[in-house]
Coordinates of C-alpha atoms in Angstrom, one line a residue:
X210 CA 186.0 132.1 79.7
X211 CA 188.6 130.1 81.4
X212 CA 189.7 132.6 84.0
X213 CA 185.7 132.5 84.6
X214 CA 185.7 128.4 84.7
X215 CA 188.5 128.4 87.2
X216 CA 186.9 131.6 89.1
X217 CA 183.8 129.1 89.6
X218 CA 185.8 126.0 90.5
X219 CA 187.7 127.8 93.7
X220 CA 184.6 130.0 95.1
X221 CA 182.7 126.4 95.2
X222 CA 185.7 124.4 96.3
X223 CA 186.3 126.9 99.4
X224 CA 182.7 127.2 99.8
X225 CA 182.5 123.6 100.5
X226 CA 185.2 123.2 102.7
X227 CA 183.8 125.9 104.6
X228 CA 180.4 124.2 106.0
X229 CA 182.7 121.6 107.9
X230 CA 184.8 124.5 109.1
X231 CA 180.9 126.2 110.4
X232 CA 180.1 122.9 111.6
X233 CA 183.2 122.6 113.8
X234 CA 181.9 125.6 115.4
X235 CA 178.9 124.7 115.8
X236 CA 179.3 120.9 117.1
X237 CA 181.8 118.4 118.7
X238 CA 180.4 115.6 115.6
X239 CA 182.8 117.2 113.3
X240 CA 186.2 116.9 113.9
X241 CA 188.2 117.5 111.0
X242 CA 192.2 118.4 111.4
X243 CA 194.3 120.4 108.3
X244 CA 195.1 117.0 106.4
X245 CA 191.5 116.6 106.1
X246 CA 191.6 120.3 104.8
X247 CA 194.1 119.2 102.6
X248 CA 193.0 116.2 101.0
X249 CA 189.1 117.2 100.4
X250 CA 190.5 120.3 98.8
X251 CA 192.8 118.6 96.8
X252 CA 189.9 116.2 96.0
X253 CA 187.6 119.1 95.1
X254 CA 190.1 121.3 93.0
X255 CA 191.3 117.9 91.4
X256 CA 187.6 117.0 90.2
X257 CA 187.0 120.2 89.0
X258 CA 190.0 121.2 87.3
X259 CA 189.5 117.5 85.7
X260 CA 185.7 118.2 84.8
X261 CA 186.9 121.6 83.1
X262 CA 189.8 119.8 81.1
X263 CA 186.9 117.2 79.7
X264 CA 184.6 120.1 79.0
X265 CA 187.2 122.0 77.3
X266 CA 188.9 119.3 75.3
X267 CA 186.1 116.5 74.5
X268 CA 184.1 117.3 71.6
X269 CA 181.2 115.1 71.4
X270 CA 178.6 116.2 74.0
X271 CA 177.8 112.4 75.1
X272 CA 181.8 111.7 75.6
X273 CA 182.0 114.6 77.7
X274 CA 178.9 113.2 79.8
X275 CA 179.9 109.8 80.2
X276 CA 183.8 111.1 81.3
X277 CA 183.0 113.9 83.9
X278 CA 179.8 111.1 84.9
X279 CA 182.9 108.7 85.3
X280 CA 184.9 111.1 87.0
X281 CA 181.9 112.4 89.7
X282 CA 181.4 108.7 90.5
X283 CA 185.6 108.3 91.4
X284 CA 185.4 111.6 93.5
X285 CA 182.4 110.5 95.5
X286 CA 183.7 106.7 96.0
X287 CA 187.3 107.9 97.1
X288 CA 185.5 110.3 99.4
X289 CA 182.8 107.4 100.8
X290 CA 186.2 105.3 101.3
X291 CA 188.0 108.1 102.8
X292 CA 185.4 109.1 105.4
X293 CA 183.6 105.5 106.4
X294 CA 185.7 102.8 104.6
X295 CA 183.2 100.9 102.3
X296 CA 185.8 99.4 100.4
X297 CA 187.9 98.6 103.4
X298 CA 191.0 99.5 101.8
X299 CA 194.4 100.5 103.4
X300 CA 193.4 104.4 103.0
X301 CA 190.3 103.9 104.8
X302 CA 189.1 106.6 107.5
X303 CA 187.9 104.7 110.3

């Protein structure tokens, strides 16, 4: 079941960094370089290895809801400041 957990996290992870890859082909609006590879995948593989950890190790149902919740809403924040900089802190994008 693990192997299969972790199976699932890297086919979505690289499936999802493939549509900006698709796009690049397809546009000049997306212009991603390899450290924005690097960093969404590290984002991507980071939340779902995390989301599997909490699923796996959390025993209460609405613990395990409220942490990987909690976690989602970190991954899409970082990425919002990371791409636009709604926070307008150091690390922004723009």
């Amino acid at each position: 079941m693990k192997n299969k957990r972790l199976f699932i996290i890297i086919v979505t992870a690289s499936f999802l960094l493939a549509i900006p890859v698709i796009a690049m082909q397809l546009t000049n609006e997306v212009d991603w370089n390899l450290f924005d590879f690097v960093i969404m995948g590290a984002l991507l593989f980071g939340t779902g290895l995390s989301i599997d950890f909490i699923l796996r190790k959390v025993k209460t149902v609405k613990n395990k809801i409220i942490i990987c919740g909690v976690i989602i809403i970190l991954f899409f924040l970082i990425w919002a400041e990371l791409a636009v900089g709604i926070l307008g802190t150091p690390f922004a994008g723009s």
